PDB file of C-alpha atoms in Angstrom:
ATOM      1  CA  MET V   1      -8.922   8.915 -15.098  1.00 94.00           C
ATOM      2  CA  TYR V   2      -6.691  11.588 -16.589  1.00 97.00           C
ATOM      3  CA  PRO V   3      -4.890  10.773 -19.866  1.00 97.00           C
ATOM      4  CA  GLU V   4      -1.768   8.637 -19.913  1.00 97.00           C
ATOM      5  CA  ILE V   5       1.437  10.589 -19.342  1.00 98.00           C
ATOM      6  CA  GLU V   6       5.135   9.779 -19.147  1.00 98.00           C
ATOM      7  CA  PRO V   7       7.580  10.911 -16.455  1.00 98.00           C
ATOM      8  CA  HIS V   8       9.897  13.801 -17.264  1.00 98.00           C
ATOM      9  CA  GLU V   9      12.276  12.954 -14.402  1.00 98.00           C
ATOM     10  CA  GLN V  10      13.239   9.601 -12.897  1.00 98.00           C
ATOM     11  CA  GLY V  11      16.082   7.990 -11.039  1.00 98.00           C
ATOM     12  CA  LEU V  12      17.314   5.647  -8.340  1.00 98.00           C
ATOM     13  CA  LEU V  13      17.859   7.297  -4.957  1.00 98.00           C
ATOM     14  CA  ASP V  14      20.495   5.758  -2.692  1.00 98.00           C
ATOM     15  CA  VAL V  15      18.712   5.541   0.671  1.00 98.00           C
ATOM     16  CA  GLY V  16      21.423   3.557   2.456  1.00 96.00           C
ATOM     17  CA  ASP V  17      21.541  -0.034   3.701  1.00 96.00           C
ATOM     18  CA  GLY V  18      22.374  -1.139   0.160  1.00 96.00           C
ATOM     19  CA  HIS V  19      18.971  -0.009  -1.149  1.00 97.00           C
ATOM     20  CA  ARG V  20      18.221   2.228  -4.120  1.00 98.00           C
ATOM     21  CA  VAL V  21      14.648   3.432  -4.470  1.00 98.00           C
ATOM     22  CA  TYR V  22      13.133   4.113  -7.885  1.00 98.00           C
ATOM     23  CA  TRP V  23      11.331   7.464  -8.210  1.00 98.00           C
ATOM     24  CA  GLU V  24       9.731   9.432 -11.025  1.00 98.00           C
ATOM     25  CA  VAL V  25       8.075  12.799 -11.549  1.00 98.00           C
ATOM     26  CA  SER V  26       5.375  13.561 -14.100  1.00 98.00           C
ATOM     27  CA  GLY V  27       2.797  16.285 -14.710  1.00 98.00           C
ATOM     28  CA  ASN V  28       3.501  19.991 -14.238  1.00 98.00           C
ATOM     29  CA  PRO V  29       7.094  20.636 -13.025  1.00 98.00           C
ATOM     30  CA  GLU V  30       5.830  23.817 -11.334  1.00 98.00           C
ATOM     31  CA  GLY V  31       2.608  22.268 -10.044  1.00 98.00           C
ATOM     32  CA  LYS V  32       1.384  21.302  -6.594  1.00 98.00           C
ATOM     33  CA  PRO V  33       3.542  18.417  -5.287  1.00 98.00           C
ATOM     34  CA  VAL V  34       1.846  15.102  -4.514  1.00 98.00           C
ATOM     35  CA  VAL V  35       3.431  11.765  -3.635  1.00 98.00           C
ATOM     36  CA  PHE V  36       1.623   8.491  -4.404  1.00 98.00           C
ATOM     37  CA  LEU V  37       2.267   5.596  -1.989  1.00 98.00           C
ATOM     38  CA  HIS V  38       1.510   2.168  -3.431  1.00 97.00           C
ATOM     39  CA  GLY V  39       0.064  -0.775  -1.574  1.00 96.00           C
ATOM     40  CA  GLY V  40       1.286  -4.180  -0.498  1.00 95.00           C
ATOM     41  CA  PRO V  41       3.732  -3.512   1.007  1.00 96.00           C
ATOM     42  CA  GLY V  42       5.630  -4.756  -2.012  1.00 93.00           C
ATOM     43  CA  GLY V  43       3.075  -3.935  -4.710  1.00 93.00           C
ATOM     44  CA  GLY V  44       5.032  -1.313  -6.662  1.00 94.00           C
ATOM     45  CA  SER V  45       3.703   1.676  -8.591  1.00 96.00           C
ATOM     46  CA  THR V  46       2.193   1.565 -12.084  1.00 96.00           C
ATOM     47  CA  PRO V  47       1.676   4.088 -14.908  1.00 97.00           C
ATOM     48  CA  GLY V  48      -2.040   4.107 -14.075  1.00 95.00           C
ATOM     49  CA  HIS V  49      -1.315   5.703 -10.711  1.00 97.00           C
ATOM     50  CA  ARG V  50      -0.170   8.883 -12.461  1.00 98.00           C
ATOM     51  CA  ARG V  51      -3.667   9.212 -13.902  1.00 97.00           C
ATOM     52  CA  LEU V  52      -5.301   9.934 -10.534  1.00 98.00           C
ATOM     53  CA  PHE V  53      -4.047  13.530 -10.668  1.00 98.00           C
ATOM     54  CA  ASP V  54      -4.639  16.488 -12.995  1.00 98.00           C
ATOM     55  CA  PRO V  55      -1.286  16.693 -14.837  1.00 98.00           C
ATOM     56  CA  ALA V  56      -1.760  20.396 -15.526  1.00 98.00           C
ATOM     57  CA  ALA V  57      -2.084  21.129 -11.794  1.00 98.00           C
ATOM     58  CA  TYR V  58       0.093  18.546 -10.035  1.00 98.00           C
ATOM     59  CA  ARG V  59       3.775  17.678  -9.846  1.00 98.00           C
ATOM     60  CA  ILE V  60       3.206  13.928  -9.509  1.00 98.00           C
ATOM     61  CA  VAL V  61       5.798  11.887  -7.606  1.00 98.00           C
ATOM     62  CA  LEU V  62       5.702   8.086  -7.682  1.00 98.00           C
ATOM     63  CA  LEU V  63       8.173   5.695  -6.078  1.00 98.00           C
ATOM     64  CA  ASP V  64       8.678   1.982  -5.627  1.00 98.00           C
ATOM     65  CA  GLN V  65       9.292   1.222  -1.959  1.00 98.00           C
ATOM     66  CA  ARG V  66      12.306  -0.815  -0.860  1.00 97.00           C
ATOM     67  CA  GLY V  67      12.618  -4.290  -2.346  1.00 96.00           C
ATOM     68  CA  CYS V  68       9.934  -4.085  -5.045  1.00 95.00           C
ATOM     69  CA  GLY V  69       9.111  -2.746  -8.488  1.00 95.00           C
ATOM     70  CA  ARG V  70      12.114  -1.014 -10.056  1.00 97.00           C
ATOM     71  CA  SER V  71      13.936  -0.483  -6.764  1.00 97.00           C
ATOM     72  CA  THR V  72      17.002  -2.572  -5.972  1.00 96.00           C
ATOM     73  CA  PRO V  73      17.758  -5.116  -4.648  1.00 96.00           C
ATOM     74  CA  LEU V  74      14.488  -6.989  -5.152  1.00 94.00           C
ATOM     75  CA  ALA V  75      13.090  -9.073  -2.330  1.00 94.00           C
ATOM     76  CA  SER V  76      12.703 -11.937  -4.797  1.00 92.00           C
ATOM     77  CA  GLU V  77      16.466 -12.300  -5.191  1.00 91.00           C
ATOM     78  CA  PRO V  78      18.172 -15.319  -3.555  1.00 89.00           C
ATOM     79  CA  GLY V  79      19.278 -14.524  -0.033  1.00 86.00           C
ATOM     80  CA  ALA V  80      17.326 -11.254   0.066  1.00 89.00           C
ATOM     81  CA  ASP V  81      17.873  -9.444   3.379  1.00 93.00           C
ATOM     82  CA  LEU V  82      14.776  -7.625   4.642  1.00 96.00           C
ATOM     83  CA  SER V  83      16.261  -6.449   7.934  1.00 96.00           C
ATOM     84  CA  ALA V  84      16.534  -2.866   6.635  1.00 97.00           C
ATOM     85  CA  ASN V  85      13.025  -2.881   5.168  1.00 97.00           C
ATOM     86  CA  THR V  86      10.646  -1.559   7.821  1.00 98.00           C
ATOM     87  CA  THR V  87       7.945   1.083   8.061  1.00 98.00           C
ATOM     88  CA  TRP V  88      10.362   3.525   9.617  1.00 98.00           C
ATOM     89  CA  HIS V  89      12.962   2.972   6.902  1.00 98.00           C
ATOM     90  CA  LEU V  90      10.246   3.838   4.363  1.00 98.00           C
ATOM     91  CA  VAL V  91       9.215   6.967   6.295  1.00 98.00           C
ATOM     92  CA  ALA V  92      12.868   8.070   6.264  1.00 98.00           C
ATOM     93  CA  ASP V  93      13.089   7.292   2.526  1.00 98.00           C
ATOM     94  CA  LEU V  94      10.156   9.622   1.868  1.00 98.00           C
ATOM     95  CA  GLU V  95      11.938  12.449   3.668  1.00 98.00           C
ATOM     96  CA  LEU V  96      15.128  11.798   1.683  1.00 98.00           C
ATOM     97  CA  LEU V  97      13.154  11.865  -1.566  1.00 98.00           C
ATOM     98  CA  ARG V  98      11.277  15.037  -0.596  1.00 98.00           C
ATOM     99  CA  GLU V  99      14.563  16.777   0.119  1.00 98.00           C
ATOM    100  CA  HIS V 100      16.171  15.373  -3.049  1.00 98.00           C
ATOM    101  CA  LEU V 101      13.369  16.858  -5.138  1.00 98.00           C
ATOM    102  CA  GLY V 102      13.455  20.205  -3.329  1.00 98.00           C
ATOM    103  CA  ILE V 103       9.859  19.942  -2.099  1.00 98.00           C
ATOM    104  CA  GLN V 104       8.878  21.787   1.075  1.00 98.00           C
ATOM    105  CA  ARG V 105       5.407  20.268   1.563  1.00 98.00           C
ATOM    106  CA  TRP V 106       3.365  17.797  -0.437  1.00 98.00           C
ATOM    107  CA  GLN V 107       0.027  16.105  -0.621  1.00 98.00           C
ATOM    108  CA  VAL V 108       0.265  12.449   0.422  1.00 98.00           C
ATOM    109  CA  PHE V 109      -1.958   9.903  -1.320  1.00 98.00           C
ATOM    110  CA  GLY V 110      -2.003   6.272  -0.198  1.00 98.00           C
ATOM    111  CA  GLY V 111      -4.247   3.262  -0.625  1.00 97.00           C
ATOM    112  CA  SER V 112      -4.306   0.003   1.338  1.00 97.00           C
ATOM    113  CA  TRP V 113      -0.773  -0.441   2.743  1.00 98.00           C
ATOM    114  CA  GLY V 114      -0.093   2.965   1.180  1.00 98.00           C
ATOM    115  CA  SER V 115      -2.641   4.420   3.608  1.00 98.00           C
ATOM    116  CA  THR V 116      -0.679   2.836   6.479  1.00 98.00           C
ATOM    117  CA  LEU V 117       2.559   4.395   5.290  1.00 98.00           C
ATOM    118  CA  ALA V 118       0.828   7.724   4.632  1.00 98.00           C
ATOM    119  CA  LEU V 119      -0.499   7.809   8.190  1.00 98.00           C
ATOM    120  CA  ALA V 120       2.875   6.822   9.670  1.00 98.00           C
ATOM    121  CA  TYR V 121       4.604   9.539   7.627  1.00 98.00           C
ATOM    122  CA  ALA V 122       2.009  12.238   8.341  1.00 98.00           C
ATOM    123  CA  GLU V 123       1.928  11.518  12.074  1.00 98.00           C
ATOM    124  CA  THR V 124       5.740  11.740  12.131  1.00 98.00           C
ATOM    125  CA  HIS V 125       6.099  14.777   9.852  1.00 98.00           C
ATOM    126  CA  PRO V 126       2.737  16.632   9.920  1.00 98.00           C
ATOM    127  CA  GLU V 127       4.441  19.893   8.992  1.00 98.00           C
ATOM    128  CA  ARG V 128       5.371  18.395   5.599  1.00 98.00           C
ATOM    129  CA  VAL V 129       1.833  17.359   4.593  1.00 98.00           C
ATOM    130  CA  THR V 130      -0.622  19.684   2.844  1.00 98.00           C
ATOM    131  CA  GLU V 131      -3.461  17.132   2.555  1.00 98.00           C
ATOM    132  CA  LEU V 132      -4.049  13.396   2.895  1.00 98.00           C
ATOM    133  CA  VAL V 133      -6.081  11.256   0.506  1.00 98.00           C
ATOM    134  CA  LEU V 134      -6.483   7.692   1.787  1.00 98.00           C
ATOM    135  CA  ARG V 135      -8.220   4.652   0.325  1.00 98.00           C
ATOM    136  CA  GLY V 136      -8.990   1.264   1.882  1.00 98.00           C
ATOM    137  CA  VAL V 137      -7.503   2.148   5.254  1.00 98.00           C
ATOM    138  CA  PHE V 138      -5.267  -0.450   6.891  1.00 98.00           C
ATOM    139  CA  THR V 139      -3.409  -0.008  10.186  1.00 98.00           C
ATOM    140  CA  LEU V 140      -2.009  -3.523  10.912  1.00 98.00           C
ATOM    141  CA  ARG V 141      -3.951  -3.980  14.125  1.00 98.00           C
ATOM    142  CA  LYS V 142      -4.357  -7.540  15.347  1.00 97.00           C
ATOM    143  CA  LYS V 143      -8.057  -7.648  14.498  1.00 98.00           C
ATOM    144  CA  GLU V 144      -7.351  -6.546  10.923  1.00 98.00           C
ATOM    145  CA  LEU V 145      -4.672  -9.200  10.358  1.00 98.00           C
ATOM    146  CA  ASP V 146      -6.804 -11.845  12.071  1.00 97.00           C
ATOM    147  CA  TRP V 147      -9.723 -11.053   9.765  1.00 98.00           C
ATOM    148  CA  TYR V 148      -7.770 -11.448   6.531  1.00 98.00           C
ATOM    149  CA  TYR V 149      -5.308 -14.184   7.536  1.00 98.00           C
ATOM    150  CA  GLY V 150      -7.150 -15.892  10.377  1.00 96.00           C
ATOM    151  CA  GLY V 151     -10.158 -17.194   8.479  1.00 95.00           C
ATOM    152  CA  GLY V 152     -12.761 -14.422   8.696  1.00 97.00           C
ATOM    153  CA  ALA V 153     -12.428 -13.368   5.062  1.00 97.00           C
ATOM    154  CA  GLY V 154     -12.264 -17.052   4.191  1.00 97.00           C
ATOM    155  CA  PHE V 155     -15.943 -17.350   5.156  1.00 97.00           C
ATOM    156  CA  LEU V 156     -16.660 -15.311   2.009  1.00 97.00           C
ATOM    157  CA  PHE V 157     -14.118 -17.069  -0.228  1.00 97.00           C
ATOM    158  CA  PRO V 158     -13.917 -20.653   1.077  1.00 97.00           C
ATOM    159  CA  GLU V 159     -12.604 -22.196  -2.143  1.00 97.00           C
ATOM    160  CA  LEU V 160      -9.779 -19.631  -2.281  1.00 97.00           C
ATOM    161  CA  TRP V 161      -9.027 -19.791   1.432  1.00 97.00           C
ATOM    162  CA  GLU V 162      -8.649 -23.565   1.173  1.00 97.00           C
ATOM    163  CA  LYS V 163      -5.668 -23.037  -1.148  1.00 97.00           C
ATOM    164  CA  VAL V 164      -4.052 -20.670   1.360  1.00 97.00           C
ATOM    165  CA  VAL V 165      -4.402 -22.946   4.383  1.00 97.00           C
ATOM    166  CA  ALA V 166      -3.212 -25.947   2.376  1.00 97.00           C
ATOM    167  CA  HIS V 167       0.287 -24.561   3.001  1.00 97.00           C
ATOM    168  CA  ALA V 168      -0.429 -23.820   6.686  1.00 96.00           C
ATOM    169  CA  PRO V 169      -2.443 -26.725   8.099  1.00 93.00           C
ATOM    170  CA  ASP V 170      -1.539 -25.642  11.652  1.00 91.00           C
ATOM    171  CA  GLY V 171      -3.702 -22.517  11.158  1.00 91.00           C
ATOM    172  CA  ASP V 172      -0.859 -20.035  11.712  1.00 96.00           C
ATOM    173  CA  VAL V 173      -0.927 -18.585   8.216  1.00 98.00           C
ATOM    174  CA  ILE V 174       1.369 -15.590   8.777  1.00 98.00           C
ATOM    175  CA  GLY V 175       3.939 -17.507  10.830  1.00 97.00           C
ATOM    176  CA  THR V 176       4.001 -20.617   8.658  1.00 98.00           C
ATOM    177  CA  TYR V 177       4.263 -18.642   5.433  1.00 98.00           C
ATOM    178  CA  SER V 178       7.180 -16.702   6.916  1.00 97.00           C
ATOM    179  CA  ARG V 179       9.130 -19.944   7.147  1.00 97.00           C
ATOM    180  CA  LEU V 180       8.062 -21.131   3.695  1.00 97.00           C
ATOM    181  CA  LEU V 181       8.765 -17.852   1.908  1.00 97.00           C
ATOM    182  CA  ASN V 182      12.252 -17.635   3.365  1.00 94.00           C
ATOM    183  CA  ASP V 183      13.168 -21.238   2.598  1.00 95.00           C
ATOM    184  CA  PRO V 184      16.049 -21.203   0.072  1.00 94.00           C
ATOM    185  CA  ASP V 185      14.495 -24.017  -1.985  1.00 96.00           C
ATOM    186  CA  PRO V 186      12.413 -22.648  -4.904  1.00 95.00           C
ATOM    187  CA  ALA V 187      10.245 -25.765  -4.712  1.00 97.00           C
ATOM    188  CA  VAL V 188       9.186 -24.548  -1.252  1.00 97.00           C
ATOM    189  CA  HIS V 189       9.065 -20.758  -1.516  1.00 96.00           C
ATOM    190  CA  GLU V 190       7.590 -20.364  -5.012  1.00 97.00           C
ATOM    191  CA  PRO V 191       4.289 -22.244  -4.471  1.00 97.00           C
ATOM    192  CA  ALA V 192       3.840 -20.499  -1.112  1.00 97.00           C
ATOM    193  CA  ALA V 193       4.483 -17.089  -2.682  1.00 97.00           C
ATOM    194  CA  VAL V 194       1.969 -17.676  -5.458  1.00 97.00           C
ATOM    195  CA  ALA V 195      -0.677 -18.929  -2.990  1.00 98.00           C
ATOM    196  CA  TRP V 196      -0.181 -15.892  -0.717  1.00 98.00           C
ATOM    197  CA  SER V 197      -0.225 -13.421  -3.593  1.00 97.00           C
ATOM    198  CA  VAL V 198      -3.167 -14.952  -5.470  1.00 97.00           C
ATOM    199  CA  TRP V 199      -5.293 -14.834  -2.296  1.00 98.00           C
ATOM    200  CA  GLU V 200      -4.915 -11.065  -2.295  1.00 97.00           C
ATOM    201  CA  GLY V 201      -5.269 -10.621  -6.048  1.00 96.00           C
ATOM    202  CA  SER V 202      -8.511 -12.618  -5.965  1.00 97.00           C
ATOM    203  CA  THR V 203     -10.148 -10.754  -3.089  1.00 97.00           C
ATOM    204  CA  VAL V 204      -9.256  -7.063  -3.547  1.00 95.00           C
ATOM    205  CA  THR V 205     -11.890  -6.360  -6.211  1.00 94.00           C
ATOM    206  CA  LEU V 206     -15.638  -6.557  -5.783  1.00 93.00           C
ATOM    207  CA  LEU V 207     -15.830  -8.913  -8.785  1.00 92.00           C
ATOM    208  CA  GLU V 208     -12.886 -11.163  -9.572  1.00 88.00           C
ATOM    209  CA  ARG V 209     -10.650  -9.899 -12.392  1.00 94.00           C
ATOM    210  CA  PRO V 210      -8.710 -12.705 -14.104  1.00 96.00           C
ATOM    211  CA  ASP V 211      -6.122 -10.257 -15.485  1.00 95.00           C
ATOM    212  CA  LEU V 212      -5.312  -8.987 -11.999  1.00 94.00           C
ATOM    213  CA  VAL V 213      -5.154 -12.506 -10.548  1.00 96.00           C
ATOM    214  CA  ALA V 214      -2.754 -13.532 -13.339  1.00 96.00           C
ATOM    215  CA  HIS V 215      -0.502 -10.577 -12.484  1.00 94.00           C
ATOM    216  CA  PHE V 216      -0.437 -11.570  -8.810  1.00 96.00           C
ATOM    217  CA  ALA V 217       0.343 -15.177  -9.831  1.00 96.00           C
ATOM    218  CA  GLU V 218       3.487 -14.272 -11.794  1.00 95.00           C
ATOM    219  CA  PRO V 219       6.236 -16.043  -9.773  1.00 94.00           C
ATOM    220  CA  GLN V 220       8.849 -13.270  -9.520  1.00 91.00           C
ATOM    221  CA  TYR V 221       6.268 -10.622  -8.651  1.00 93.00           C
ATOM    222  CA  ALA V 222       4.559 -12.977  -6.200  1.00 95.00           C
ATOM    223  CA  LEU V 223       7.804 -13.807  -4.387  1.00 95.00           C
ATOM    224  CA  ALA V 224       8.854 -10.176  -3.818  1.00 94.00           C
ATOM    225  CA  PHE V 225       5.298  -9.173  -2.907  1.00 95.00           C
ATOM    226  CA  ALA V 226       4.682 -12.084  -0.526  1.00 97.00           C
ATOM    227  CA  ARG V 227       8.074 -11.864   1.191  1.00 97.00           C
ATOM    228  CA  ILE V 228       7.802  -8.141   1.882  1.00 97.00           C
ATOM    229  CA  GLU V 229       4.145  -8.240   2.911  1.00 97.00           C
ATOM    230  CA  ASN V 230       4.584 -11.236   5.193  1.00 98.00           C
ATOM    231  CA  HIS V 231       7.714  -9.665   6.725  1.00 97.00           C
ATOM    232  CA  TYR V 232       5.716  -6.548   7.638  1.00 98.00           C
ATOM    233  CA  PHE V 233       2.812  -8.549   9.032  1.00 98.00           C
ATOM    234  CA  VAL V 234       5.044 -10.805  11.161  1.00 97.00           C
ATOM    235  CA  HIS V 235       6.405  -7.632  12.776  1.00 98.00           C
ATOM    236  CA  LYS V 236       2.980  -5.871  12.989  1.00 97.00           C
ATOM    237  CA  GLY V 237       4.415  -3.013  10.950  1.00 98.00           C
ATOM    238  CA  TRP V 238       6.756  -2.126  13.855  1.00 98.00           C
ATOM    239  CA  PHE V 239       3.816  -0.307  15.434  1.00 98.00           C
ATOM    240  CA  GLU V 240       2.443  -0.435  18.923  1.00 98.00           C
ATOM    241  CA  GLU V 241      -1.023  -2.013  18.812  1.00 98.00           C
ATOM    242  CA  GLY V 242      -3.480   0.629  17.582  1.00 97.00           C
ATOM    243  CA  GLN V 243      -0.781   3.288  17.240  1.00 98.00           C
ATOM    244  CA  LEU V 244      -1.913   4.933  14.007  1.00 98.00           C
ATOM    245  CA  ILE V 245      -5.487   5.509  15.158  1.00 98.00           C
ATOM    246  CA  ARG V 246      -4.362   6.400  18.681  1.00 98.00           C
ATOM    247  CA  ASP V 247      -2.130   9.151  17.263  1.00 98.00           C
ATOM    248  CA  ALA V 248      -4.604  10.467  14.664  1.00 98.00           C
ATOM    249  CA  GLY V 249      -4.964  13.652  16.698  1.00 96.00           C
ATOM    250  CA  LYS V 250      -1.564  14.659  15.299  1.00 97.00           C
ATOM    251  CA  LEU V 251      -3.324  15.074  11.937  1.00 98.00           C
ATOM    252  CA  ALA V 252      -5.552  17.878  13.214  1.00 95.00           C
ATOM    253  CA  GLY V 253      -5.384  20.757  10.758  1.00 95.00           C
ATOM    254  CA  ILE V 254      -4.431  18.546   7.809  1.00 97.00           C
ATOM    255  CA  PRO V 255      -7.383  18.340   5.385  1.00 97.00           C
ATOM    256  CA  GLY V 256      -8.123  14.737   4.553  1.00 98.00           C
ATOM    257  CA  VAL V 257     -10.463  12.474   2.607  1.00 98.00           C
ATOM    258  CA  ILE V 258     -10.888   8.780   3.387  1.00 98.00           C
ATOM    259  CA  VAL V 259     -12.391   6.764   0.523  1.00 98.00           C
ATOM    260  CA  GLN V 260     -13.694   3.351   1.556  1.00 98.00           C
ATOM    261  CA  GLY V 261     -15.484   0.580  -0.329  1.00 97.00           C
ATOM    262  CA  ARG V 262     -18.519  -0.679   1.560  1.00 97.00           C
ATOM    263  CA  TYR V 263     -17.718  -4.310   0.629  1.00 97.00           C
ATOM    264  CA  ASP V 264     -13.946  -4.148   1.023  1.00 97.00           C
ATOM    265  CA  VAL V 265     -12.873  -7.628   2.159  1.00 97.00           C
ATOM    266  CA  ALA V 266      -9.137  -6.920   2.436  1.00 97.00           C
ATOM    267  CA  THR V 267      -9.497  -3.843   4.675  1.00 98.00           C
ATOM    268  CA  PRO V 268     -13.055  -3.785   6.056  1.00 98.00           C
ATOM    269  CA  PRO V 269     -14.755  -0.416   6.653  1.00 98.00           C
ATOM    270  CA  VAL V 270     -14.467  -0.539  10.455  1.00 98.00           C
ATOM    271  CA  THR V 271     -10.894   0.746  10.294  1.00 98.00           C
ATOM    272  CA  ALA V 272     -11.768   3.691   8.056  1.00 98.00           C
ATOM    273  CA  TRP V 273     -14.679   4.507  10.364  1.00 98.00           C
ATOM    274  CA  GLU V 274     -12.524   4.405  13.508  1.00 98.00           C
ATOM    275  CA  LEU V 275      -9.821   6.529  11.874  1.00 98.00           C
ATOM    276  CA  HIS V 276     -12.427   9.079  10.769  1.00 98.00           C
ATOM    277  CA  GLN V 277     -13.749   9.334  14.330  1.00 97.00           C
ATOM    278  CA  ALA V 278     -10.235   9.837  15.728  1.00 97.00           C
ATOM    279  CA  TRP V 279      -9.037  12.333  13.068  1.00 96.00           C
ATOM    280  CA  PRO V 280     -10.472  15.820  13.603  1.00 91.00           C
ATOM    281  CA  GLY V 281     -11.798  17.361  10.416  1.00 92.00           C
ATOM    282  CA  SER V 282     -11.468  14.294   8.209  1.00 97.00           C
ATOM    283  CA  GLU V 283     -14.093  13.380   5.616  1.00 98.00           C
ATOM    284  CA  LEU V 284     -15.203   9.782   5.083  1.00 98.00           C
ATOM    285  CA  VAL V 285     -16.624   8.803   1.699  1.00 98.00           C
ATOM    286  CA  MET V 286     -18.239   5.360   1.930  1.00 98.00           C
ATOM    287  CA  VAL V 287     -18.669   3.999  -1.594  1.00 98.00           C
ATOM    288  CA  PRO V 288     -21.624   1.616  -2.033  1.00 96.00           C
ATOM    289  CA  GLY V 289     -21.140  -1.350  -4.338  1.00 93.00           C
ATOM    290  CA  ALA V 290     -17.324  -1.252  -4.173  1.00 96.00           C
ATOM    291  CA  GLY V 291     -14.582  -3.459  -2.825  1.00 96.00           C
ATOM    292  CA  HIS V 292     -10.952  -2.623  -2.096  1.00 96.00           C
ATOM    293  CA  ALA V 293      -9.248  -1.791  -5.401  1.00 93.00           C
ATOM    294  CA  TYR V 294      -8.686   1.824  -6.419  1.00 92.00           C
ATOM    295  CA  ASP V 295     -10.382   1.214  -9.758  1.00 89.00           C
ATOM    296  CA  ASP V 296     -13.474  -0.501  -8.336  1.00 89.00           C
ATOM    297  CA  PRO V 297     -16.787   1.208  -9.263  1.00 84.00           C
ATOM    298  CA  GLY V 298     -17.171   4.513  -7.461  1.00 94.00           C
ATOM    299  CA  ILE V 299     -13.773   4.409  -5.743  1.00 97.00           C
ATOM    300  CA  LEU V 300     -11.947   5.965  -8.675  1.00 96.00           C
ATOM    301  CA  GLU V 301     -14.475   8.775  -9.001  1.00 97.00           C
ATOM    302  CA  ALA V 302     -14.240   9.594  -5.297  1.00 98.00           C
ATOM    303  CA  LEU V 303     -10.441   9.629  -5.343  1.00 98.00           C
ATOM    304  CA  ILE V 304     -10.241  11.902  -8.370  1.00 97.00           C
ATOM    305  CA  ALA V 305     -12.885  14.194  -6.875  1.00 98.00           C
ATOM    306  CA  ALA V 306     -10.626  14.531  -3.826  1.00 98.00           C
ATOM    307  CA  THR V 307      -7.450  15.251  -5.792  1.00 98.00           C
ATOM    308  CA  ASP V 308      -9.357  17.715  -7.995  1.00 98.00           C
ATOM    309  CA  ARG V 309     -10.643  19.514  -4.917  1.00 98.00           C
ATOM    310  CA  PHE V 310      -7.154  19.801  -3.424  1.00 98.00           C
ATOM    311  CA  ARG V 311      -5.348  20.777  -6.636  1.00 96.00           C
TER     312      ARG V 311
END
């Protein structure tokens, strides 16, 4: 990774609906613009994300999407209203931020849920995208959600999956957790949030990382993360089934690299493969011996090779 750097610009952008989105810019103020889209949804950006880009070459834009990180209000707050937190609100927020920063076109980099948002944005505004770099592709199709929340991934992690379904004995994990996470009683929503969040934190790396699991288990983080993520999954991302891969032809002419861990449990390689086949001119880098996380072995090197190539 590139050395640690600090932002030279930052702020809270009023995007309407009572939301203010945190943004920051680091690297070269005159460099090639790139926007980093974090995962979750609800994961937030971190200082490490700046280090995926050559700071001498790139004008690096990070943001925290609605309801999470340093944006306000947080989804963990009592009575949080998520009605104005949808994929298409986030796509509109990106356009507002691009205009606010005076950027004509930018590279879009997204991993996991960030790849979903990157695809939704690029298919809506292809004229604004210079390149796409995607990691751990996720498109919210039924088969993807069924795999991770319907028991398929639980075949690999039975002792962890048991803790998830303990809160949803009827088997409807997404639907049951929606009710639990939105219950006003902390004795109900906090244990459910931690169980939902820890499931992801425990399964996104090839080898379990206790430090990452502990971060996902922190109650305030877990509640915002779980509420936003579950909200998006209940509504299937506000997509038609298969929409992002169906419309990948709109990306023709946009150079793109898809980086995928061979043993990614959270977003299995089939989605990256199907996107690659539907997206003319895309490049798929399948990383052996890697899981889902951007800093898993081989993933990081492939991502930085892509951003170096496009700088």
